[in-house]
PDB file of C-alpha atoms and ligand atoms in Angstrom:
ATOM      1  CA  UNK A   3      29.893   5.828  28.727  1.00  0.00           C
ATOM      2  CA  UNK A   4      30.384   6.287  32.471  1.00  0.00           C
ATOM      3  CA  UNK A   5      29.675  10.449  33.424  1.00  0.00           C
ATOM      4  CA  UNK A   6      30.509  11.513  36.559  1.00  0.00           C
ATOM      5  CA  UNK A   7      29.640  15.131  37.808  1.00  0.00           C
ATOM      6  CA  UNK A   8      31.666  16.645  40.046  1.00  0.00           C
ATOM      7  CA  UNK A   9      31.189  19.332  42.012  1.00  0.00           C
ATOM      8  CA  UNK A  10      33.795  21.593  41.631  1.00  0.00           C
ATOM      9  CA  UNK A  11      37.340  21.648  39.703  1.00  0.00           C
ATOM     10  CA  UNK A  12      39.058  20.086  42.480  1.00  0.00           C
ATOM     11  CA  UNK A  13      36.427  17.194  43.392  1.00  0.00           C
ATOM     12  CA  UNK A  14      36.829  16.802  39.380  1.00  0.00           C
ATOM     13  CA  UNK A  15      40.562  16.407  39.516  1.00  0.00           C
ATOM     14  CA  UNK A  16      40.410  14.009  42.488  1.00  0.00           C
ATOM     15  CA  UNK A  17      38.092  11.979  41.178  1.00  0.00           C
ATOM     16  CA  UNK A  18      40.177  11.468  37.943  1.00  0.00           C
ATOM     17  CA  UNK A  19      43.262  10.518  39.713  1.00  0.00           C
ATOM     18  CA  UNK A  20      41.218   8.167  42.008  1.00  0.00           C
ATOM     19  CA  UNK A  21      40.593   6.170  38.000  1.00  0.00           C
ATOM     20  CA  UNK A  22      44.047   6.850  37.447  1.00  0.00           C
ATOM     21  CA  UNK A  23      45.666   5.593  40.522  1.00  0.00           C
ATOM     22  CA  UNK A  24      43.047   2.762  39.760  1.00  0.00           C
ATOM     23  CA  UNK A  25      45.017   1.781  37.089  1.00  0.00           C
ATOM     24  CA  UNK A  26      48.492   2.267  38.334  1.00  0.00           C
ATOM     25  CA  UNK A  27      47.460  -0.382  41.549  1.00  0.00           C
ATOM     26  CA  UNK A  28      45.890  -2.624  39.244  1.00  0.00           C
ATOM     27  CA  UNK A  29      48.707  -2.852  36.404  1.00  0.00           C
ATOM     28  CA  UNK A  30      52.039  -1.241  38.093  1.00  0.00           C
ATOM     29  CA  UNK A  31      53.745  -1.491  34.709  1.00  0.00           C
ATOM     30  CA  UNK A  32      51.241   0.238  32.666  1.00  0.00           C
ATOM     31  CA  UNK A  33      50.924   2.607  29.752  1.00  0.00           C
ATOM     32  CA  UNK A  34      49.312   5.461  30.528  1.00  0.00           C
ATOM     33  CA  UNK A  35      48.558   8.213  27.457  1.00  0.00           C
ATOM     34  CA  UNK A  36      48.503  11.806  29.525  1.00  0.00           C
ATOM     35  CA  UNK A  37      47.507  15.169  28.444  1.00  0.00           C
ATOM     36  CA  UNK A  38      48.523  18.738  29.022  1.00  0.00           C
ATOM     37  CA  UNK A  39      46.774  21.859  29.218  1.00  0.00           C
ATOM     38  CA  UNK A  40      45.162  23.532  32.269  1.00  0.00           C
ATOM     39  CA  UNK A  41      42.344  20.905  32.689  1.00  0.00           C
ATOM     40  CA  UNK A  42      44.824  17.945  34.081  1.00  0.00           C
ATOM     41  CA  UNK A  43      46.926  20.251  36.246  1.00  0.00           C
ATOM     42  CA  UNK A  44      45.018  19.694  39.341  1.00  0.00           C
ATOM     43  CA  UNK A  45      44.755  15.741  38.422  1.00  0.00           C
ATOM     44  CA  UNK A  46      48.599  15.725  38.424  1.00  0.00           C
ATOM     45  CA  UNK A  47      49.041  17.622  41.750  1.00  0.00           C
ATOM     46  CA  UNK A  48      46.692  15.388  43.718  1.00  0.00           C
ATOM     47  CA  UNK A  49      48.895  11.979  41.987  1.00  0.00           C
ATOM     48  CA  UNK A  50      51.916  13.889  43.411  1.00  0.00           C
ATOM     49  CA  UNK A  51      50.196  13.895  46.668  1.00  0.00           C
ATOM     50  CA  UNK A  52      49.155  10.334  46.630  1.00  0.00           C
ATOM     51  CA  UNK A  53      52.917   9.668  45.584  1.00  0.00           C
ATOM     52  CA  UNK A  54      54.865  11.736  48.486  1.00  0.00           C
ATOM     53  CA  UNK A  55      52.430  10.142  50.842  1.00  0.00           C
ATOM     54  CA  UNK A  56      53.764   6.735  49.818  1.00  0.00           C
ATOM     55  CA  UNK A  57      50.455   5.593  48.425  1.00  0.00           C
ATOM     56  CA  UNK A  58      51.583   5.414  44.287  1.00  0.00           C
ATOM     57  CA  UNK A  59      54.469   4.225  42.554  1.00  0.00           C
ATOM     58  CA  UNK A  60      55.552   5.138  39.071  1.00  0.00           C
ATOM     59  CA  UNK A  61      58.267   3.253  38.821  1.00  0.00           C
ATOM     60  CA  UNK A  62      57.266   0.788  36.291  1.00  0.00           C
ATOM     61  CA  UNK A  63      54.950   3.341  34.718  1.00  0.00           C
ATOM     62  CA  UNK A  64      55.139   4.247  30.781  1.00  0.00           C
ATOM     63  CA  UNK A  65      53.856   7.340  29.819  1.00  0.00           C
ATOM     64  CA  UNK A  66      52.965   8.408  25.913  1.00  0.00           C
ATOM     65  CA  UNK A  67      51.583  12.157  25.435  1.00  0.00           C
ATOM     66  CA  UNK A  68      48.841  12.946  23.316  1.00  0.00           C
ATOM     67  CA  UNK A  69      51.122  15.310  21.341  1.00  0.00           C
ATOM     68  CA  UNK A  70      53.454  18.841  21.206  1.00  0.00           C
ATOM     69  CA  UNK A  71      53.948  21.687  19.421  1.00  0.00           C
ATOM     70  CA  UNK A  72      56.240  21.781  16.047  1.00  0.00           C
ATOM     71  CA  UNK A  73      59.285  23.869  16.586  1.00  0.00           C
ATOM     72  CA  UNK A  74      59.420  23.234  20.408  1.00  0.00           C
ATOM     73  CA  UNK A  75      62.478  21.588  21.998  1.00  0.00           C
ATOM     74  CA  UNK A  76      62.256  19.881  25.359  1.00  0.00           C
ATOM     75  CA  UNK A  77      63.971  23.117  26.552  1.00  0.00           C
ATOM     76  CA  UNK A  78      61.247  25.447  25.786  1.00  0.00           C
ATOM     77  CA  UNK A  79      59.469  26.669  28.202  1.00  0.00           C
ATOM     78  CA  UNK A  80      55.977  26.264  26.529  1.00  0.00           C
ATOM     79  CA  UNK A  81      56.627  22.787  25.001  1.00  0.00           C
ATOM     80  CA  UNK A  82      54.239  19.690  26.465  1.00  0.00           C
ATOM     81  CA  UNK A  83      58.088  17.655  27.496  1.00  0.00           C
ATOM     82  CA  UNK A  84      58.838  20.720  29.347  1.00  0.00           C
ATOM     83  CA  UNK A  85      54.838  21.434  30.804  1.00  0.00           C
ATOM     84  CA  UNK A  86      54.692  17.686  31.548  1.00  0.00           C
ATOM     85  CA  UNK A  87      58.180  17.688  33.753  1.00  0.00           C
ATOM     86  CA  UNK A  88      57.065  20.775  36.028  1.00  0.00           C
ATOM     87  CA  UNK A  89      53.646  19.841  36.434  1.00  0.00           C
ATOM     88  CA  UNK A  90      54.403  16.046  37.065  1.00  0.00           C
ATOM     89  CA  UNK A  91      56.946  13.885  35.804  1.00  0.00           C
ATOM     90  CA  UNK A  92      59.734  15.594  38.015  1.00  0.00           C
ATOM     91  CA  UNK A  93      57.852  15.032  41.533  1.00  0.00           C
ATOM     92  CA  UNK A  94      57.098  11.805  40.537  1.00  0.00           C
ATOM     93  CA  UNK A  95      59.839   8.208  40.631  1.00  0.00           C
ATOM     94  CA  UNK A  96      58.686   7.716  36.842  1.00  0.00           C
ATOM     95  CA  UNK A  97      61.940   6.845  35.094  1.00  0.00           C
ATOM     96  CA  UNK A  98      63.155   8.976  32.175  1.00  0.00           C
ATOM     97  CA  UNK A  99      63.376   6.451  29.728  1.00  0.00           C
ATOM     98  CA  UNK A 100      59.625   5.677  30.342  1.00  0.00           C
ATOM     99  CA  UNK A 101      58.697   9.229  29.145  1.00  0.00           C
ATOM    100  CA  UNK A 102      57.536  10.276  25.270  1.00  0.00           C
ATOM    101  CA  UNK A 103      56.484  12.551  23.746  1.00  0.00           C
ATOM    102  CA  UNK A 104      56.373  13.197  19.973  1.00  0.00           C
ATOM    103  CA  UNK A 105      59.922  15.623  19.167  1.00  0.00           C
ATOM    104  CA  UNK A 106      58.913  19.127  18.256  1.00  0.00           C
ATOM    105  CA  UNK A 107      62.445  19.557  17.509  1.00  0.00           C
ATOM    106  CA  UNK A 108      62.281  17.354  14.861  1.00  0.00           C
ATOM    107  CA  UNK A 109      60.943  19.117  11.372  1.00  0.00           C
ATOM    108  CA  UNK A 110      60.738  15.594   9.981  1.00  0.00           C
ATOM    109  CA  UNK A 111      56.994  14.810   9.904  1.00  0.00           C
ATOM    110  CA  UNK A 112      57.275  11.282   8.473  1.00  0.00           C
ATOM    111  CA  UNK A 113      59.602   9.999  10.552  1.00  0.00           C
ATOM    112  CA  UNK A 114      58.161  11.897  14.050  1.00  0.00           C
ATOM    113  CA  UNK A 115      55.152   9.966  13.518  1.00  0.00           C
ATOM    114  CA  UNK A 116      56.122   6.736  12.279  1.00  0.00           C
ATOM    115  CA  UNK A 117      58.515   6.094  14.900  1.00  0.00           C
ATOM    116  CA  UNK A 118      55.927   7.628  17.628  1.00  0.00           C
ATOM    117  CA  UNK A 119      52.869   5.208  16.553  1.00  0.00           C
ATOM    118  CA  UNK A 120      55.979   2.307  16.937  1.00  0.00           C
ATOM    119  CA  UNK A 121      56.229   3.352  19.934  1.00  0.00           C
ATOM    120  CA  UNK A 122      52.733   2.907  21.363  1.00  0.00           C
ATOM    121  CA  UNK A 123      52.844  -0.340  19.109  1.00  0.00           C
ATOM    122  CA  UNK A 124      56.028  -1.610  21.128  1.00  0.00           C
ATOM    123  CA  UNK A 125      54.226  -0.982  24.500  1.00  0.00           C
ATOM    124  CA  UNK A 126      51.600  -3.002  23.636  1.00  0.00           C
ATOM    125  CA  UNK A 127      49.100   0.486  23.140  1.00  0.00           C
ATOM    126  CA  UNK A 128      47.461   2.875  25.594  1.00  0.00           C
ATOM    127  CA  UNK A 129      46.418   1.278  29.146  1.00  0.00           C
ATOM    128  CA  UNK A 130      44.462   4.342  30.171  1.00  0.00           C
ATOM    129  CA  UNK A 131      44.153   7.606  27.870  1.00  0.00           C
ATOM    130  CA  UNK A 132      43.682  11.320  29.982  1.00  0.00           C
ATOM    131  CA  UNK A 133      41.599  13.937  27.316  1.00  0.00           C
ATOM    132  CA  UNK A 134      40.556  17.432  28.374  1.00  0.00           C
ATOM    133  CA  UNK A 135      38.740  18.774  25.597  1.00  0.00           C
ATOM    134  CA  UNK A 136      39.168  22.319  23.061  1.00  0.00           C
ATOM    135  CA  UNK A 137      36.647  24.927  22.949  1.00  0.00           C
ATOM    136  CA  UNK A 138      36.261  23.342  19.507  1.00  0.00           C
ATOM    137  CA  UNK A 139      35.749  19.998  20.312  1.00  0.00           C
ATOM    138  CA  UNK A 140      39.557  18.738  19.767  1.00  0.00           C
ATOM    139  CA  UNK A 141      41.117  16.397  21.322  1.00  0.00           C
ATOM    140  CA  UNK A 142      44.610  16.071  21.640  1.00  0.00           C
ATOM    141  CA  UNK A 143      45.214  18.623  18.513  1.00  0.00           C
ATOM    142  CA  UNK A 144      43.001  16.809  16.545  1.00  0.00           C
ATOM    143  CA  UNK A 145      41.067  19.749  15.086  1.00  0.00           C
ATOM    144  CA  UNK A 146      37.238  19.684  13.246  1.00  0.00           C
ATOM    145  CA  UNK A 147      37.627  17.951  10.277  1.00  0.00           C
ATOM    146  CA  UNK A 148      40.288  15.385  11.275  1.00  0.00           C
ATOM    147  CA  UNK A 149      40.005  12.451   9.940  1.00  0.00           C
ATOM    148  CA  UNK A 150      39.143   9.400  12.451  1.00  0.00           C
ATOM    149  CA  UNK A 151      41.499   6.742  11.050  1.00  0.00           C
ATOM    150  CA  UNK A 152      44.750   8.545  11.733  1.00  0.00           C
ATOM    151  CA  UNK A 153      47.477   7.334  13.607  1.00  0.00           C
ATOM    152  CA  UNK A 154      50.001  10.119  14.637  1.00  0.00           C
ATOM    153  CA  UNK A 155      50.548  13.106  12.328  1.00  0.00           C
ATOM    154  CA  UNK A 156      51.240  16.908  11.722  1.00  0.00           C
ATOM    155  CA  UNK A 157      48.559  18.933  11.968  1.00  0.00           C
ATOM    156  CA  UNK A 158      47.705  22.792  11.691  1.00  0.00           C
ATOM    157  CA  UNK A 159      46.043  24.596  14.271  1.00  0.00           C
ATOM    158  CA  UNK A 160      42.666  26.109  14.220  1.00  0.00           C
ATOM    159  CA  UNK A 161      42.815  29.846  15.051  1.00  0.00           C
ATOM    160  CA  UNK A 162      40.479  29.360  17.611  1.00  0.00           C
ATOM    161  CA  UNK A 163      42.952  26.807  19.681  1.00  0.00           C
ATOM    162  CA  UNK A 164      45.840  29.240  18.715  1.00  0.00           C
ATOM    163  CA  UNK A 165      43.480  32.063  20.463  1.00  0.00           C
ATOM    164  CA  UNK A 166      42.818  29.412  23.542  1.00  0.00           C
ATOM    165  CA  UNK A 167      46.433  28.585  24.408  1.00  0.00           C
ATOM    166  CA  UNK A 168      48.064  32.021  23.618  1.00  0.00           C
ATOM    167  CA  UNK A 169      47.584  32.783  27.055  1.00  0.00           C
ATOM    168  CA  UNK A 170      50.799  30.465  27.729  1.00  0.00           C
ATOM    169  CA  UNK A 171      52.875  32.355  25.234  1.00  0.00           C
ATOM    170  CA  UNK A 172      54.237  36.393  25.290  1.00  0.00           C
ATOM    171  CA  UNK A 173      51.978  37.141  21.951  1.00  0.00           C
ATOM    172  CA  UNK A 174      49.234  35.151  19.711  1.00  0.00           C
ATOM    173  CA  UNK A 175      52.206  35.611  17.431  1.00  0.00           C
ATOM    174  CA  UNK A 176      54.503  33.503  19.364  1.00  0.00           C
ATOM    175  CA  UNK A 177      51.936  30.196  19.545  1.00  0.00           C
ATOM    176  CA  UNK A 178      53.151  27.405  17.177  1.00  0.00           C
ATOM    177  CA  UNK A 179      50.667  26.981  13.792  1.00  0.00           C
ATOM    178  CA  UNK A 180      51.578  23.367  13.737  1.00  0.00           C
ATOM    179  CA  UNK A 181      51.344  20.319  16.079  1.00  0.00           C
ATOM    180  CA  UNK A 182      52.255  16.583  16.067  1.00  0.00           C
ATOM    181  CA  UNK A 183      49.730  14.588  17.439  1.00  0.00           C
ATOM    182  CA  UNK A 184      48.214  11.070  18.224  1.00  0.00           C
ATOM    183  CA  UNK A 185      45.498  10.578  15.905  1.00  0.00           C
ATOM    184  CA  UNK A 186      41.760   9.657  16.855  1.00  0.00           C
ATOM    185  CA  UNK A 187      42.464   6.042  15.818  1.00  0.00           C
ATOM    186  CA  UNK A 188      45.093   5.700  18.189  1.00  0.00           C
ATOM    187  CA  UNK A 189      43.004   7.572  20.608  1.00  0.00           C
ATOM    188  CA  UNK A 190      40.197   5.273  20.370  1.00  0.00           C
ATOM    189  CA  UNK A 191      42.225   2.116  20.451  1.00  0.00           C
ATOM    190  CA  UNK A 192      43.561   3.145  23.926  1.00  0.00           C
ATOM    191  CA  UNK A 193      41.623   0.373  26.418  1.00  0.00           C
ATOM    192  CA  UNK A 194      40.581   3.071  28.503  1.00  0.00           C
ATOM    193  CA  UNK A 195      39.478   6.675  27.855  1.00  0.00           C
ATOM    194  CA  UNK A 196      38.996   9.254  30.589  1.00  0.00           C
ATOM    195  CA  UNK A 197      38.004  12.469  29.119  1.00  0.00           C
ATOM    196  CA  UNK A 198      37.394  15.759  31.967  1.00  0.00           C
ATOM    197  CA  UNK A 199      36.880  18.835  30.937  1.00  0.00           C
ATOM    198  CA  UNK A 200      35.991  21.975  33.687  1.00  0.00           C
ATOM    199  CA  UNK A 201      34.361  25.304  33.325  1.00  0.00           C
ATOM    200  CA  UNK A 202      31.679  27.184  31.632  1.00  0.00           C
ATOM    201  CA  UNK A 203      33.100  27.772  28.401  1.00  0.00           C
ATOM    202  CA  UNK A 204      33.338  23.638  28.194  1.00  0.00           C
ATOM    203  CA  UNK A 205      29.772  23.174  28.499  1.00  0.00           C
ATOM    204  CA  UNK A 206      27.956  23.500  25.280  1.00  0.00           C
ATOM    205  CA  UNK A 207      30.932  21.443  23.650  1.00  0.00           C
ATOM    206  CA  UNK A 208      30.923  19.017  26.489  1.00  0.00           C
ATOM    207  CA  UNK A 209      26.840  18.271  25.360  1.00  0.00           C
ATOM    208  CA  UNK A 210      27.662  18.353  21.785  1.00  0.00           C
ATOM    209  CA  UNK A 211      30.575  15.988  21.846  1.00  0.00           C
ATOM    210  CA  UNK A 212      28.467  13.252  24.080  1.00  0.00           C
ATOM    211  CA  UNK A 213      25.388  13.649  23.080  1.00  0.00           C
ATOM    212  CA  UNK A 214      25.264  14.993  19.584  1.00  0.00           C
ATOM    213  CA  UNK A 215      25.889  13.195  16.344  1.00  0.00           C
ATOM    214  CA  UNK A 216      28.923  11.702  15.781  1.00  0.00           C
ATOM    215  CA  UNK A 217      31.085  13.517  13.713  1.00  0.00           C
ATOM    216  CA  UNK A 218      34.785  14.464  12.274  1.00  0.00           C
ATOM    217  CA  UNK A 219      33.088  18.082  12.934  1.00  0.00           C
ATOM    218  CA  UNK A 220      33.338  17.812  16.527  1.00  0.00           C
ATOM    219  CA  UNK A 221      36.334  15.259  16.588  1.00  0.00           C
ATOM    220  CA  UNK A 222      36.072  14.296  20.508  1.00  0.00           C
ATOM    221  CA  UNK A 223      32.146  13.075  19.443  1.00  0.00           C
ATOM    222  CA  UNK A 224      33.784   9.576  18.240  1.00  0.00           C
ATOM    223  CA  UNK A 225      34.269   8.919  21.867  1.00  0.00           C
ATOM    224  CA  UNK A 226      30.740   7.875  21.913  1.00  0.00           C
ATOM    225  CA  UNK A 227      31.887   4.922  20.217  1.00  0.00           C
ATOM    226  CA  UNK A 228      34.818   4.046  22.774  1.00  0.00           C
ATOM    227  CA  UNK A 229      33.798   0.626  24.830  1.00  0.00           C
ATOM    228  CA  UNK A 230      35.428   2.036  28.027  1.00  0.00           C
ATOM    229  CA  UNK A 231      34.730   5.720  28.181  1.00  0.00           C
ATOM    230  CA  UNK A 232      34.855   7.551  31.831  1.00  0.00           C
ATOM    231  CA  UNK A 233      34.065  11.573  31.703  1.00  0.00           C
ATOM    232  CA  UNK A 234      34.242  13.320  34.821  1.00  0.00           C
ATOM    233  CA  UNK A 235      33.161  16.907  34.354  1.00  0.00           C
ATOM    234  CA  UNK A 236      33.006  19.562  37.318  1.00  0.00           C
ATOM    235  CA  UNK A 237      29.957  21.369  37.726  1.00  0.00           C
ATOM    236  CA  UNK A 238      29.972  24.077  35.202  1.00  0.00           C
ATOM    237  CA  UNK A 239      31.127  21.994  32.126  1.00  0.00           C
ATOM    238  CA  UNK A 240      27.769  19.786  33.211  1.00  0.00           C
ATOM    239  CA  UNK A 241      25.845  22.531  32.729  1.00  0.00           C
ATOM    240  CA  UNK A 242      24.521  22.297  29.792  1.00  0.00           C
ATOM    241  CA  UNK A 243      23.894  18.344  29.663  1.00  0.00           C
ATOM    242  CA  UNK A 244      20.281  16.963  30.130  1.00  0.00           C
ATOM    243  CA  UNK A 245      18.844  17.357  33.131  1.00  0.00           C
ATOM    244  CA  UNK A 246      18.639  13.229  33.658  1.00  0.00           C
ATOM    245  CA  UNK A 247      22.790  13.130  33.802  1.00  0.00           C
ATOM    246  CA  UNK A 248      23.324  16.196  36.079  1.00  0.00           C
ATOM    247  CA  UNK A 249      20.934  15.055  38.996  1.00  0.00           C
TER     248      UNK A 249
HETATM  249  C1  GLP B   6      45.377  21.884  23.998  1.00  0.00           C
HETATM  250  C2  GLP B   6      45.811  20.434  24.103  1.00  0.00           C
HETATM  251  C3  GLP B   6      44.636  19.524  24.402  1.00  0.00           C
HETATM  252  C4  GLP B   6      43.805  20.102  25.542  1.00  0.00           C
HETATM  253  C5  GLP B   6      43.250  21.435  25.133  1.00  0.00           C
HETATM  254  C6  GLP B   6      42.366  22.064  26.189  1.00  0.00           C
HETATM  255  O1  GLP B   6      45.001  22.264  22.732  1.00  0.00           O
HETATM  256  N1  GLP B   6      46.461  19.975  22.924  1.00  0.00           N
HETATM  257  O2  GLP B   6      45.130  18.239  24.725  1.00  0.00           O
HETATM  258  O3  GLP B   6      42.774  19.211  25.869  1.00  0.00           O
HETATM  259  O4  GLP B   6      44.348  22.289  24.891  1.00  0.00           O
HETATM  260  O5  GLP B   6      43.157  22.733  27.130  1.00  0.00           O
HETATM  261  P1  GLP B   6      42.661  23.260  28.497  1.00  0.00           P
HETATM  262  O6  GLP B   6      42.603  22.095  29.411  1.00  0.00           O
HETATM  263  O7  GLP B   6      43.720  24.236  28.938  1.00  0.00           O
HETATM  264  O8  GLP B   6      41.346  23.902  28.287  1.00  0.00           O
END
């Protein structure tokens, strides 16, 4: 594992694009797995920077999300197709038929997943894989408990993630229960994993999940185990680490 502190939520989001535009240079055709929530916003707007100013192209670029709410079409304003087009994919020359994400729309578990872990299979899998991290240790919306050999699946929210991403939605109410998602075994067979996470309320999951036991418990803990790990956290969510990796 490679840790990287950063100083504040914007050094953190410039340092993950630098990895990211890393990879984009050094493969121009390849898969990346991206991630939503408010963690990678600021990593998106400094790629659309980089891009405007000439200095990245997307145009060969695949990109896979991590996973979406059940129920939500692309047309919803709270679904990850419609977060990921505003916050990058629409500033960006990525073509549209390079874009998936799993189809909230679609009620049909089985297929939803079987044709989305096809998917990464016909790409060749996951170049470079973007995590932030849940209060609870998810990743993507795999919640405590999940089992590490999944590939793609339906999963039901933990009340406390419900709680955590409500603030998107009119009412608690109105938050999805259910979520498609990439599994951890897809997760961990993506060549690259750059987890960040930002903020105080990261930290004491942020220790647990790299340096406690490894565990379905705290489901991004397995990450431990992935050859190619990179975590850039900004200085709060390094808080509670041991001293030795702060310094
Ligand atoms: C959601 C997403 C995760 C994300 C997490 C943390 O549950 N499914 O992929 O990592 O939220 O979000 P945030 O970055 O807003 O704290």
């Amino acid at each position: 594992m490679k840790l990287i502190c950063a100083n504040s939520y914007q050094d953190m989001s410039r340092k993950a694009a630098n990895l990211i535009s890393a990879q984009v240079i050094m493969k121009p055709n390849c898969v990346l797995g991206l991630a939503t929530g408010g963690t990678p916003e600021g990593v998106y707007k400094q790629l659309i920077d980089w891009y405007r100013k000439g200095d990245l192209d997307f145009d060969q670029v695949t990109s896979i999300n991590l996973d979406e709410y059940v129920g939500l079409g692309h047309e919803h304003e709270q679904s990850y197709w419609y977060f990921m087009q505003k916050h990058f994919f629409e500033h960006i020359n990525i073509r549209p038929d390079h874009i998936f994400v799993p189809d909230g729309a679609n009620p049909d578990a089985e297929t939803v997943c079987r044709e989305y872990d096809q998917i990464i299979q016909r790409h060749g899998g996951i170049d470079l894989q973007l995590l932030g991290i849940g209060v609870d240790g998810h990743i993507g919306f795999n919640e405590p408990g999940a089992a590490f050999e999944l590939g793609t699946h339906r999963v039901r929210l933990q009340q406390s993630t419900i709680k955590a991403n409500q603030r998107y939605f009119a009412s608690e109410a109105d938050v999805p229960v259910e979520a498609y998602t990439m599994g951890i075994k897809t997760i961990m067979q993506a060549h690259k994993v750059l987890l960040i996470a930002s903020g105080p309320a990261k930290a004491a999951i942020v220790r647990e999940a790299l340096f406690g036991p490894v565990t379905p418990r705290v489901p991004a803990s397995i990450l431990q185990m992935h050859p190619d790990l990179t975590v850039v956290l900004d200085h709060e969510a390094s808080a509670c680490l041991p001293a030795e990796f702060t310094a």
